[in-house]
Amino acid sequence: MGKYLRRKIIIYLLTFFFAVTIDWVIPRFMPGDPIRTLLSRAAMRTEAMDLLYNYYNKVFSLDLPLWKQYVNFWFSLFKGDLGTSVYLFPSPVFEVIKRAVPYDILLLVPAILLSWIAGNKFGAFAARKKRLDNTILPIWYVITATPYMWLGILLAWVFG
């Protein structure tokens, strides 16, 4: 039991480490410059844009070496500081998430309840009819294995 638990904890810690690392790597190495995009929304002189660009580089710590940015990211994460939003500057990311959570809950709770009720009713109906169950089960396996974003696009295409 102890060996199993230790193995699971190590797997969870490694998964957390790699997920956070990927979360840090993607915005830094993807093409484009988020600060230039932020500044492109405002019409201003070149000198002012250069000053703001340097200011934002300091605010987001992009002027530091990559290894230092990575270490600072981990320290901030463990302190609970998710940073400043680039898109909604100068709002903290935590505040942006906090404003969005009630709407997410408002959408998710009815969807979960509806899917649970419909799934139980449909499952009971399919269980009574063996032929229907043998037909629907393989189709349902394909639907559940399909990533949700693809399924959403497919459903929008079919019903749109």
Tab-separated table of N, CA and C in Angstrom:
chain	number	residue	atom	x	y	z
A	1	MET	N	0.823	-1.200	0.000
A	1	MET	CA	0.000	0.000	0.000
A	1	MET	C	0.860	1.254	0.000
A	2	GLY	N	1.930	1.262	0.814
A	2	GLY	CA	2.818	2.418	0.886
A	2	GLY	C	3.548	2.655	-0.431
A	3	LYS	N	3.970	1.558	-1.079
A	3	LYS	CA	4.668	1.667	-2.356
A	3	LYS	C	3.725	2.214	-3.433
A	4	TYR	N	2.497	1.733	-3.431
A	4	TYR	CA	1.493	2.195	-4.392
A	4	TYR	C	1.213	3.684	-4.198
A	5	LEU	N	1.020	4.086	-2.943
A	5	LEU	CA	0.727	5.485	-2.634
A	5	LEU	C	1.907	6.386	-3.004
A	6	ARG	N	3.113	5.947	-2.704
A	6	ARG	CA	4.314	6.725	-3.042
A	6	ARG	C	4.432	6.882	-4.562
A	7	ARG	N	4.161	5.809	-5.283
A	7	ARG	CA	4.222	5.849	-6.749
A	7	ARG	C	3.191	6.822	-7.312
A	8	LYS	N	1.980	6.794	-6.773
A	8	LYS	CA	0.918	7.706	-7.228
A	8	LYS	C	1.281	9.160	-6.942
A	9	ILE	N	1.830	9.422	-5.764
A	9	ILE	CA	2.212	10.793	-5.404
A	9	ILE	C	3.301	11.295	-6.344
A	10	ILE	N	4.272	10.447	-6.656
A	10	ILE	CA	5.342	10.842	-7.579
A	10	ILE	C	4.773	11.139	-8.961
A	11	ILE	N	3.857	10.308	-9.425
A	11	ILE	CA	3.237	10.535	-10.734
A	11	ILE	C	2.461	11.851	-10.735
A	12	TYR	N	1.697	12.127	-9.674
A	12	TYR	CA	0.937	13.378	-9.598
A	12	TYR	C	1.861	14.588	-9.549
A	13	LEU	N	2.952	14.498	-8.797
A	13	LEU	CA	3.896	15.618	-8.720
A	13	LEU	C	4.577	15.864	-10.066
A	14	LEU	N	4.960	14.790	-10.752
A	14	LEU	CA	5.562	14.948	-12.078
A	14	LEU	C	4.569	15.547	-13.071
A	15	THR	N	3.331	15.089	-13.014
A	15	THR	CA	2.301	15.637	-13.892
A	15	THR	C	2.093	17.120	-13.619
A	16	PHE	N	2.028	17.495	-12.347
A	16	PHE	CA	1.873	18.905	-11.974
A	16	PHE	C	3.062	19.722	-12.476
A	17	PHE	N	4.269	19.195	-12.279
A	17	PHE	CA	5.474	19.902	-12.723
A	17	PHE	C	5.451	20.130	-14.232
A	18	PHE	N	5.152	19.085	-15.002
A	18	PHE	CA	5.145	19.226	-16.458
A	18	PHE	C	4.002	20.123	-16.934
A	19	ALA	N	2.841	20.054	-16.300
A	19	ALA	CA	1.722	20.915	-16.691
A	19	ALA	C	2.057	22.385	-16.456
A	20	VAL	N	2.646	22.692	-15.305
A	20	VAL	CA	3.021	24.081	-15.004
A	20	VAL	C	4.132	24.536	-15.941
A	21	THR	N	5.080	23.663	-16.232
A	21	THR	CA	6.164	24.022	-17.144
A	21	THR	C	5.626	24.308	-18.540
A	22	ILE	N	4.718	23.484	-19.025
A	22	ILE	CA	4.107	23.724	-20.334
A	22	ILE	C	3.319	25.027	-20.313
A	23	ASP	N	2.635	25.293	-19.201
A	23	ASP	CA	1.889	26.543	-19.053
A	23	ASP	C	2.821	27.750	-19.113
A	24	TRP	N	4.035	27.608	-18.646
A	24	TRP	CA	5.002	28.705	-18.702
A	24	TRP	C	5.638	28.807	-20.091
A	25	VAL	N	5.939	27.660	-20.708
A	25	VAL	CA	6.671	27.636	-21.977
A	25	VAL	C	5.830	28.162	-23.141
A	26	ILE	N	4.578	27.768	-23.223
A	26	ILE	CA	3.760	28.106	-24.392
A	26	ILE	C	3.696	29.609	-24.653
A	27	PRO	N	3.347	30.455	-23.676
A	27	PRO	CA	3.273	31.889	-24.003
A	27	PRO	C	4.620	32.517	-24.359
A	28	ARG	N	5.707	31.953	-23.874
A	28	ARG	CA	7.008	32.564	-24.132
A	28	ARG	C	7.605	32.170	-25.473
A	29	PHE	N	7.246	31.021	-25.988
A	29	PHE	CA	7.860	30.562	-27.229
A	29	PHE	C	6.905	30.521	-28.417
A	30	MET	N	5.661	30.914	-28.226
A	30	MET	CA	4.773	30.948	-29.375
A	30	MET	C	5.048	32.219	-30.187
A	31	PRO	N	4.752	32.179	-31.474
A	31	PRO	CA	5.056	33.346	-32.303
A	31	PRO	C	4.210	34.556	-31.902
A	32	GLY	N	4.768	35.717	-32.143
A	32	GLY	CA	4.065	36.948	-31.816
A	32	GLY	C	4.583	37.550	-30.525
A	33	ASP	N	4.233	38.774	-30.309
A	33	ASP	CA	4.667	39.513	-29.132
A	33	ASP	C	3.423	40.069	-28.446
A	34	PRO	N	3.045	39.525	-27.282
A	34	PRO	CA	1.811	39.985	-26.639
A	34	PRO	C	1.844	41.462	-26.262
A	35	ILE	N	3.020	41.988	-25.960
A	35	ILE	CA	3.106	43.405	-25.591
A	35	ILE	C	2.883	44.278	-26.817
A	36	ARG	N	3.437	43.897	-27.954
A	36	ARG	CA	3.183	44.650	-29.194
A	36	ARG	C	1.696	44.599	-29.547
A	37	THR	N	1.070	43.453	-29.338
A	37	THR	CA	-0.363	43.333	-29.595
A	37	THR	C	-1.149	44.246	-28.671
A	38	LEU	N	-0.761	44.286	-27.408
A	38	LEU	CA	-1.419	45.162	-26.438
A	38	LEU	C	-1.265	46.622	-26.842
A	39	LEU	N	-0.084	47.003	-27.278
A	39	LEU	CA	0.171	48.392	-27.660
A	39	LEU	C	-0.448	48.751	-29.003
A	40	SER	N	-0.685	47.765	-29.860
A	40	SER	CA	-1.256	48.060	-31.176
A	40	SER	C	-2.700	48.534	-31.078
A	41	ARG	N	-3.346	48.284	-29.948
A	41	ARG	CA	-4.728	48.743	-29.769
A	41	ARG	C	-4.811	50.246	-29.525
A	42	ALA	N	-3.698	50.845	-29.156
A	42	ALA	CA	-3.689	52.280	-28.864
A	42	ALA	C	-2.913	53.013	-29.958
A	43	ALA	N	-3.465	54.118	-30.427
A	43	ALA	CA	-2.775	54.936	-31.426
A	43	ALA	C	-1.914	55.954	-30.689
A	44	MET	N	-0.594	55.875	-30.903
A	44	MET	CA	0.306	56.806	-30.222
A	44	MET	C	1.585	56.967	-31.030
A	45	ARG	N	2.390	57.939	-30.629
A	45	ARG	CA	3.658	58.192	-31.308
A	45	ARG	C	4.638	57.060	-31.007
A	46	THR	N	5.630	56.939	-31.856
A	46	THR	CA	6.609	55.860	-31.734
A	46	THR	C	7.400	55.949	-30.436
A	47	GLU	N	7.760	57.170	-30.021
A	47	GLU	CA	8.540	57.327	-28.791
A	47	GLU	C	7.739	56.846	-27.580
A	48	ALA	N	6.465	57.222	-27.548
A	48	ALA	CA	5.604	56.805	-26.437
A	48	ALA	C	5.422	55.290	-26.442
A	49	MET	N	5.302	54.724	-27.641
A	49	MET	CA	5.131	53.274	-27.737
A	49	MET	C	6.385	52.551	-27.240
A	50	ASP	N	7.562	53.079	-27.576
A	50	ASP	CA	8.807	52.462	-27.106
A	50	ASP	C	8.926	52.540	-25.587
A	51	LEU	N	8.544	53.677	-25.014
A	51	LEU	CA	8.574	53.816	-23.554
A	51	LEU	C	7.613	52.833	-22.887
A	52	LEU	N	6.402	52.738	-23.437
A	52	LEU	CA	5.429	51.793	-22.879
A	52	LEU	C	5.892	50.351	-23.054
A	53	TYR	N	6.517	50.060	-24.189
A	53	TYR	CA	7.022	48.711	-24.429
A	53	TYR	C	8.057	48.327	-23.366
A	54	ASN	N	8.977	49.237	-23.090
A	54	ASN	CA	9.984	48.983	-22.053
A	54	ASN	C	9.341	48.854	-20.677
A	55	TYR	N	8.319	49.676	-20.407
A	55	TYR	CA	7.614	49.607	-19.120
A	55	TYR	C	6.930	48.245	-18.956
A	56	TYR	N	6.215	47.806	-19.987
A	56	TYR	CA	5.528	46.514	-19.909
A	56	TYR	C	6.527	45.363	-19.789
A	57	ASN	N	7.660	45.471	-20.465
A	57	ASN	CA	8.694	44.439	-20.330
A	57	ASN	C	9.140	44.306	-18.884
A	58	LYS	N	9.285	45.424	-18.193
A	58	LYS	CA	9.677	45.390	-16.774
A	58	LYS	C	8.543	44.858	-15.905
A	59	VAL	N	7.308	45.311	-16.163
A	59	VAL	CA	6.156	44.881	-15.355
A	59	VAL	C	5.964	43.369	-15.446
A	60	PHE	N	6.081	42.815	-16.644
A	60	PHE	CA	5.885	41.380	-16.840
A	60	PHE	C	7.182	40.592	-16.683
A	61	SER	N	8.261	41.245	-16.274
A	61	SER	CA	9.578	40.624	-16.042
A	61	SER	C	10.135	39.949	-17.286
A	62	LEU	N	9.803	40.464	-18.451
A	62	LEU	CA	10.307	39.880	-19.690
A	62	LEU	C	11.722	40.340	-20.004
A	63	ASP	N	12.229	41.288	-19.220
A	63	ASP	CA	13.599	41.751	-19.412
A	63	ASP	C	14.609	40.851	-18.697
A	64	LEU	N	14.115	39.915	-17.902
A	64	LEU	CA	14.991	38.992	-17.166
A	64	LEU	C	15.349	37.798	-18.044
A	65	PRO	N	16.446	37.094	-17.720
A	65	PRO	CA	16.760	35.857	-18.457
A	65	PRO	C	15.646	34.821	-18.263
A	66	LEU	N	15.523	33.911	-19.221
A	66	LEU	CA	14.438	32.925	-19.182
A	66	LEU	C	14.461	32.084	-17.913
A	67	TRP	N	15.634	31.658	-17.472
A	67	TRP	CA	15.694	30.809	-16.278
A	67	TRP	C	15.171	31.557	-15.058
A	68	LYS	N	15.455	32.848	-14.982
A	68	LYS	CA	14.991	33.635	-13.843
A	68	LYS	C	13.471	33.848	-13.918
A	69	GLN	N	12.953	34.045	-15.127
A	69	GLN	CA	11.504	34.158	-15.305
A	69	GLN	C	10.816	32.878	-14.841
A	70	TYR	N	11.419	31.734	-15.189
A	70	TYR	CA	10.845	30.437	-14.827
A	70	TYR	C	10.835	30.242	-13.309
A	71	VAL	N	11.941	30.557	-12.658
A	71	VAL	CA	12.023	30.427	-11.198
A	71	VAL	C	11.038	31.377	-10.525
A	72	ASN	N	10.961	32.616	-11.007
A	72	ASN	CA	10.000	33.584	-10.448
A	72	ASN	C	8.562	33.111	-10.638
A	73	PHE	N	8.298	32.471	-11.779
A	73	PHE	CA	6.961	31.937	-12.052
A	73	PHE	C	6.569	30.906	-10.994
A	74	TRP	N	7.500	29.992	-10.662
A	74	TRP	CA	7.224	28.969	-9.653
A	74	TRP	C	7.015	29.587	-8.274
A	75	PHE	N	7.882	30.543	-7.894
A	75	PHE	CA	7.727	31.192	-6.591
A	75	PHE	C	6.397	31.930	-6.501
A	76	SER	N	6.031	32.637	-7.560
A	76	SER	CA	4.753	33.357	-7.566
A	76	SER	C	3.580	32.387	-7.480
A	77	LEU	N	3.692	31.275	-8.176
A	77	LEU	CA	2.621	30.280	-8.162
A	77	LEU	C	2.400	29.733	-6.760
A	78	PHE	N	3.479	29.433	-6.052
A	78	PHE	CA	3.341	28.897	-4.699
A	78	PHE	C	2.872	29.943	-3.699
A	79	LYS	N	3.063	31.214	-4.009
A	79	LYS	CA	2.533	32.279	-3.156
A	79	LYS	C	1.072	32.585	-3.481
A	80	GLY	N	0.550	32.000	-4.569
A	80	GLY	CA	-0.835	32.243	-4.963
A	80	GLY	C	-0.995	33.434	-5.888
A	81	ASP	N	0.107	33.989	-6.359
A	81	ASP	CA	0.068	35.133	-7.265
A	81	ASP	C	0.094	34.616	-8.697
A	82	LEU	N	-1.010	34.762	-9.411
A	82	LEU	CA	-1.082	34.280	-10.784
A	82	LEU	C	-0.592	35.314	-11.790
A	83	GLY	N	-0.201	36.477	-11.311
A	83	GLY	CA	0.363	37.493	-12.193
A	83	GLY	C	-0.665	38.512	-12.642
A	84	THR	N	-0.239	39.322	-13.595
A	84	THR	CA	-1.064	40.391	-14.144
A	84	THR	C	-1.530	39.986	-15.529
A	85	SER	N	-2.774	40.263	-15.828
A	85	SER	CA	-3.332	39.924	-17.126
A	85	SER	C	-2.754	40.833	-18.204
A	86	VAL	N	-2.285	40.248	-19.294
A	86	VAL	CA	-1.795	41.042	-20.419
A	86	VAL	C	-2.983	41.651	-21.146
A	87	TYR	N	-4.022	40.877	-21.322
A	87	TYR	CA	-5.181	41.333	-22.085
A	87	TYR	C	-5.976	42.394	-21.333
A	88	LEU	N	-6.179	42.210	-20.038
A	88	LEU	CA	-6.954	43.157	-19.230
A	88	LEU	C	-6.035	43.906	-18.269
A	89	PHE	N	-4.912	44.366	-18.766
A	89	PHE	CA	-3.928	45.070	-17.945
A	89	PHE	C	-4.574	46.282	-17.296
A	90	PRO	N	-4.369	46.538	-16.037
A	90	PRO	CA	-3.498	45.947	-15.034
A	90	PRO	C	-4.228	45.015	-14.077
A	91	SER	N	-5.303	44.392	-14.491
A	91	SER	CA	-6.057	43.498	-13.608
A	91	SER	C	-5.249	42.247	-13.277
A	92	PRO	N	-5.251	41.832	-12.006
A	92	PRO	CA	-4.604	40.554	-11.666
A	92	PRO	C	-5.388	39.391	-12.275
A	93	VAL	N	-4.680	38.350	-12.655
A	93	VAL	CA	-5.313	37.184	-13.268
A	93	VAL	C	-6.341	36.576	-12.316
A	94	PHE	N	-6.045	36.574	-11.023
A	94	PHE	CA	-6.980	36.026	-10.037
A	94	PHE	C	-8.321	36.757	-10.093
A	95	GLU	N	-8.292	38.072	-10.246
A	95	GLU	CA	-9.535	38.854	-10.324
A	95	GLU	C	-10.302	38.539	-11.603
A	96	VAL	N	-9.586	38.353	-12.694
A	96	VAL	CA	-10.230	38.008	-13.966
A	96	VAL	C	-10.935	36.660	-13.836
A	97	ILE	N	-10.255	35.690	-13.212
A	97	ILE	CA	-10.849	34.367	-13.012
A	97	ILE	C	-12.036	34.462	-12.060
A	98	LYS	N	-11.884	35.243	-10.986
A	98	LYS	CA	-12.951	35.383	-9.991
A	98	LYS	C	-14.222	35.969	-10.610
A	99	ARG	N	-14.059	36.890	-11.558
A	99	ARG	CA	-15.232	37.469	-12.224
A	99	ARG	C	-15.911	36.463	-13.150
A	100	ALA	N	-15.145	35.513	-13.698
A	100	ALA	CA	-15.693	34.565	-14.664
A	100	ALA	C	-16.310	33.334	-14.013
A	101	VAL	N	-15.907	32.990	-12.797
A	101	VAL	CA	-16.356	31.753	-12.149
A	101	VAL	C	-17.877	31.673	-11.986
A	102	PRO	N	-18.578	32.722	-11.544
A	102	PRO	CA	-20.036	32.585	-11.413
A	102	PRO	C	-20.726	32.226	-12.727
A	103	TYR	N	-20.252	32.779	-13.831
A	103	TYR	CA	-20.853	32.457	-15.127
A	103	TYR	C	-20.553	31.016	-15.525
A	104	ASP	N	-19.346	30.553	-15.210
A	104	ASP	CA	-19.005	29.158	-15.487
A	104	ASP	C	-19.901	28.213	-14.693
A	105	ILE	N	-20.089	28.519	-13.421
A	105	ILE	CA	-20.946	27.684	-12.574
A	105	ILE	C	-22.382	27.717	-13.080
A	106	LEU	N	-22.836	28.906	-13.485
A	106	LEU	CA	-24.196	29.053	-14.005
A	106	LEU	C	-24.411	28.207	-15.260
A	107	LEU	N	-23.377	28.024	-16.050
A	107	LEU	CA	-23.477	27.180	-17.237
A	107	LEU	C	-23.275	25.702	-16.922
A	108	LEU	N	-22.343	25.394	-16.024
A	108	LEU	CA	-21.979	24.001	-15.780
A	108	LEU	C	-22.998	23.228	-14.951
A	109	VAL	N	-23.546	23.841	-13.912
A	109	VAL	CA	-24.459	23.103	-13.027
A	109	VAL	C	-25.682	22.590	-13.787
A	110	PRO	N	-26.401	23.433	-14.546
A	110	PRO	CA	-27.533	22.883	-15.301
A	110	PRO	C	-27.102	21.857	-16.347
A	111	ALA	N	-25.946	22.066	-16.977
A	111	ALA	CA	-25.485	21.112	-17.985
A	111	ALA	C	-25.174	19.758	-17.355
A	112	ILE	N	-24.537	19.770	-16.194
A	112	ILE	CA	-24.214	18.513	-15.510
A	112	ILE	C	-25.490	17.809	-15.057
A	113	LEU	N	-26.415	18.559	-14.468
A	113	LEU	CA	-27.678	17.957	-14.020
A	113	LEU	C	-28.471	17.397	-15.192
A	114	LEU	N	-28.562	18.157	-16.273
A	114	LEU	CA	-29.305	17.706	-17.449
A	114	LEU	C	-28.667	16.458	-18.055
A	115	SER	N	-27.340	16.435	-18.153
A	115	SER	CA	-26.683	15.263	-18.728
A	115	SER	C	-26.821	14.047	-17.818
A	116	TRP	N	-26.807	14.259	-16.503
A	116	TRP	CA	-26.970	13.141	-15.580
A	116	TRP	C	-28.379	12.552	-15.699
A	117	ILE	N	-29.387	13.413	-15.704
A	117	ILE	CA	-30.776	12.940	-15.807
A	117	ILE	C	-31.014	12.262	-17.150
A	118	ALA	N	-30.601	12.927	-18.234
A	118	ALA	CA	-30.815	12.356	-19.566
A	118	ALA	C	-30.028	11.056	-19.731
A	119	GLY	N	-28.801	11.014	-19.223
A	119	GLY	CA	-27.989	9.802	-19.338
A	119	GLY	C	-28.589	8.625	-18.596
A	120	ASN	N	-29.110	8.873	-17.403
A	120	ASN	CA	-29.745	7.792	-16.641
A	120	ASN	C	-31.021	7.312	-17.309
A	121	LYS	N	-31.836	8.236	-17.783
A	121	LYS	CA	-33.089	7.841	-18.466
A	121	LYS	C	-32.780	7.057	-19.741
A	122	PHE	N	-31.851	7.590	-20.533
A	122	PHE	CA	-31.523	6.935	-21.790
A	122	PHE	C	-30.832	5.594	-21.546
A	123	GLY	N	-29.971	5.531	-20.530
A	123	GLY	CA	-29.303	4.276	-20.196
A	123	GLY	C	-30.289	3.207	-19.750
A	124	ALA	N	-31.267	3.600	-18.943
A	124	ALA	CA	-32.291	2.646	-18.497
A	124	ALA	C	-33.125	2.169	-19.682
A	125	PHE	N	-33.458	3.088	-20.586
A	125	PHE	CA	-34.243	2.727	-21.771
A	125	PHE	C	-33.452	1.772	-22.666
A	126	ALA	N	-32.161	2.054	-22.860
A	126	ALA	CA	-31.329	1.202	-23.713
A	126	ALA	C	-31.091	-0.158	-23.066
A	127	ALA	N	-31.025	-0.215	-21.741
A	127	ALA	CA	-30.785	-1.484	-21.055
A	127	ALA	C	-31.971	-2.428	-21.203
A	128	ARG	N	-33.173	-1.878	-21.343
A	128	ARG	CA	-34.362	-2.723	-21.503
A	128	ARG	C	-34.442	-3.350	-22.888
A	129	LYS	N	-33.849	-2.700	-23.867
A	129	LYS	CA	-33.904	-3.210	-25.241
A	129	LYS	C	-32.478	-3.567	-25.675
A	130	LYS	N	-32.196	-4.852	-25.713
A	130	LYS	CA	-30.839	-5.341	-25.979
A	130	LYS	C	-30.333	-4.891	-27.352
A	131	ARG	N	-31.192	-4.910	-28.330
A	131	ARG	CA	-30.778	-4.542	-29.682
A	131	ARG	C	-30.374	-3.064	-29.754
A	132	LEU	N	-31.145	-2.214	-29.105
A	132	LEU	CA	-30.830	-0.785	-29.056
A	132	LEU	C	-29.511	-0.561	-28.317
A	133	ASP	N	-29.316	-1.306	-27.241
A	133	ASP	CA	-28.081	-1.179	-26.463
A	133	ASP	C	-26.870	-1.575	-27.305
A	134	ASN	N	-26.977	-2.657	-28.069
A	134	ASN	CA	-25.870	-3.107	-28.919
A	134	ASN	C	-25.585	-2.130	-30.055
A	135	THR	N	-26.578	-1.373	-30.467
A	135	THR	CA	-26.387	-0.381	-31.529
A	135	THR	C	-25.793	0.906	-30.984
A	136	ILE	N	-26.321	1.366	-29.864
A	136	ILE	CA	-25.940	2.680	-29.342
A	136	ILE	C	-24.596	2.655	-28.626
A	137	LEU	N	-24.247	1.559	-27.982
A	137	LEU	CA	-23.009	1.507	-27.204
A	137	LEU	C	-21.761	1.830	-28.035
A	138	PRO	N	-21.551	1.219	-29.214
A	138	PRO	CA	-20.361	1.590	-30.002
A	138	PRO	C	-20.380	3.053	-30.460
A	139	ILE	N	-21.554	3.547	-30.814
A	139	ILE	CA	-21.671	4.960	-31.216
A	139	ILE	C	-21.300	5.858	-30.043
A	140	TRP	N	-21.767	5.511	-28.866
A	140	TRP	CA	-21.483	6.322	-27.680
A	140	TRP	C	-19.999	6.292	-27.319
A	141	TYR	N	-19.338	5.144	-27.542
A	141	TYR	CA	-17.892	5.069	-27.304
A	141	TYR	C	-17.145	6.066	-28.198
A	142	VAL	N	-17.555	6.156	-29.457
A	142	VAL	CA	-16.914	7.092	-30.386
A	142	VAL	C	-17.173	8.534	-29.952
A	143	ILE	N	-18.400	8.837	-29.548
A	143	ILE	CA	-18.742	10.205	-29.132
A	143	ILE	C	-17.959	10.602	-27.886
A	144	THR	N	-17.856	9.713	-26.905
A	144	THR	CA	-17.138	10.067	-25.675
A	144	THR	C	-15.631	10.152	-25.891
A	145	ALA	N	-15.106	9.459	-26.905
A	145	ALA	CA	-13.673	9.535	-27.191
A	145	ALA	C	-13.316	10.769	-28.017
A	146	THR	N	-14.319	11.411	-28.608
A	146	THR	CA	-14.078	12.603	-29.426
A	146	THR	C	-13.801	13.800	-28.525
A	147	PRO	N	-12.730	14.555	-28.797
A	147	PRO	CA	-12.477	15.764	-28.000
A	147	PRO	C	-13.663	16.730	-28.089
A	148	TYR	N	-13.951	17.398	-26.984
A	148	TYR	CA	-15.147	18.230	-26.905
A	148	TYR	C	-15.147	19.371	-27.909
A	149	MET	N	-13.978	19.944	-28.205
A	149	MET	CA	-13.972	21.049	-29.155
A	149	MET	C	-14.340	20.563	-30.556
A	150	TRP	N	-13.903	19.364	-30.931
A	150	TRP	CA	-14.286	18.818	-32.228
A	150	TRP	C	-15.767	18.466	-32.236
A	151	LEU	N	-16.224	17.897	-31.135
A	151	LEU	CA	-17.633	17.541	-31.043
A	151	LEU	C	-18.508	18.793	-31.121
A	152	GLY	N	-18.073	19.875	-30.471
A	152	GLY	CA	-18.813	21.138	-30.532
A	152	GLY	C	-18.885	21.676	-31.946
A	153	ILE	N	-17.766	21.627	-32.673
A	153	ILE	CA	-17.748	22.094	-34.062
A	153	ILE	C	-18.659	21.223	-34.918
A	154	LEU	N	-18.597	19.915	-34.711
A	154	LEU	CA	-19.439	18.993	-35.471
A	154	LEU	C	-20.918	19.239	-35.192
A	155	LEU	N	-21.281	19.406	-33.918
A	155	LEU	CA	-22.680	19.666	-33.574
A	155	LEU	C	-23.150	21.017	-34.112
A	156	ALA	N	-22.284	22.023	-34.082
A	156	ALA	CA	-22.644	23.332	-34.645
A	156	ALA	C	-22.846	23.222	-36.152
A	157	TRP	N	-22.040	22.389	-36.803
A	157	TRP	CA	-22.174	22.208	-38.243
A	157	TRP	C	-23.465	21.451	-38.583
A	158	VAL	N	-23.792	20.420	-37.789
A	158	VAL	CA	-24.986	19.615	-38.051
A	158	VAL	C	-26.259	20.400	-37.750
A	159	PHE	N	-26.294	21.074	-36.599
A	159	PHE	CA	-27.522	21.745	-36.178
A	159	PHE	C	-27.557	23.235	-36.520
A	160	GLY	N	-26.445	23.773	-37.018
A	160	GLY	CA	-26.370	25.221	-37.282
A	160	GLY	C	-26.932	25.639	-38.603
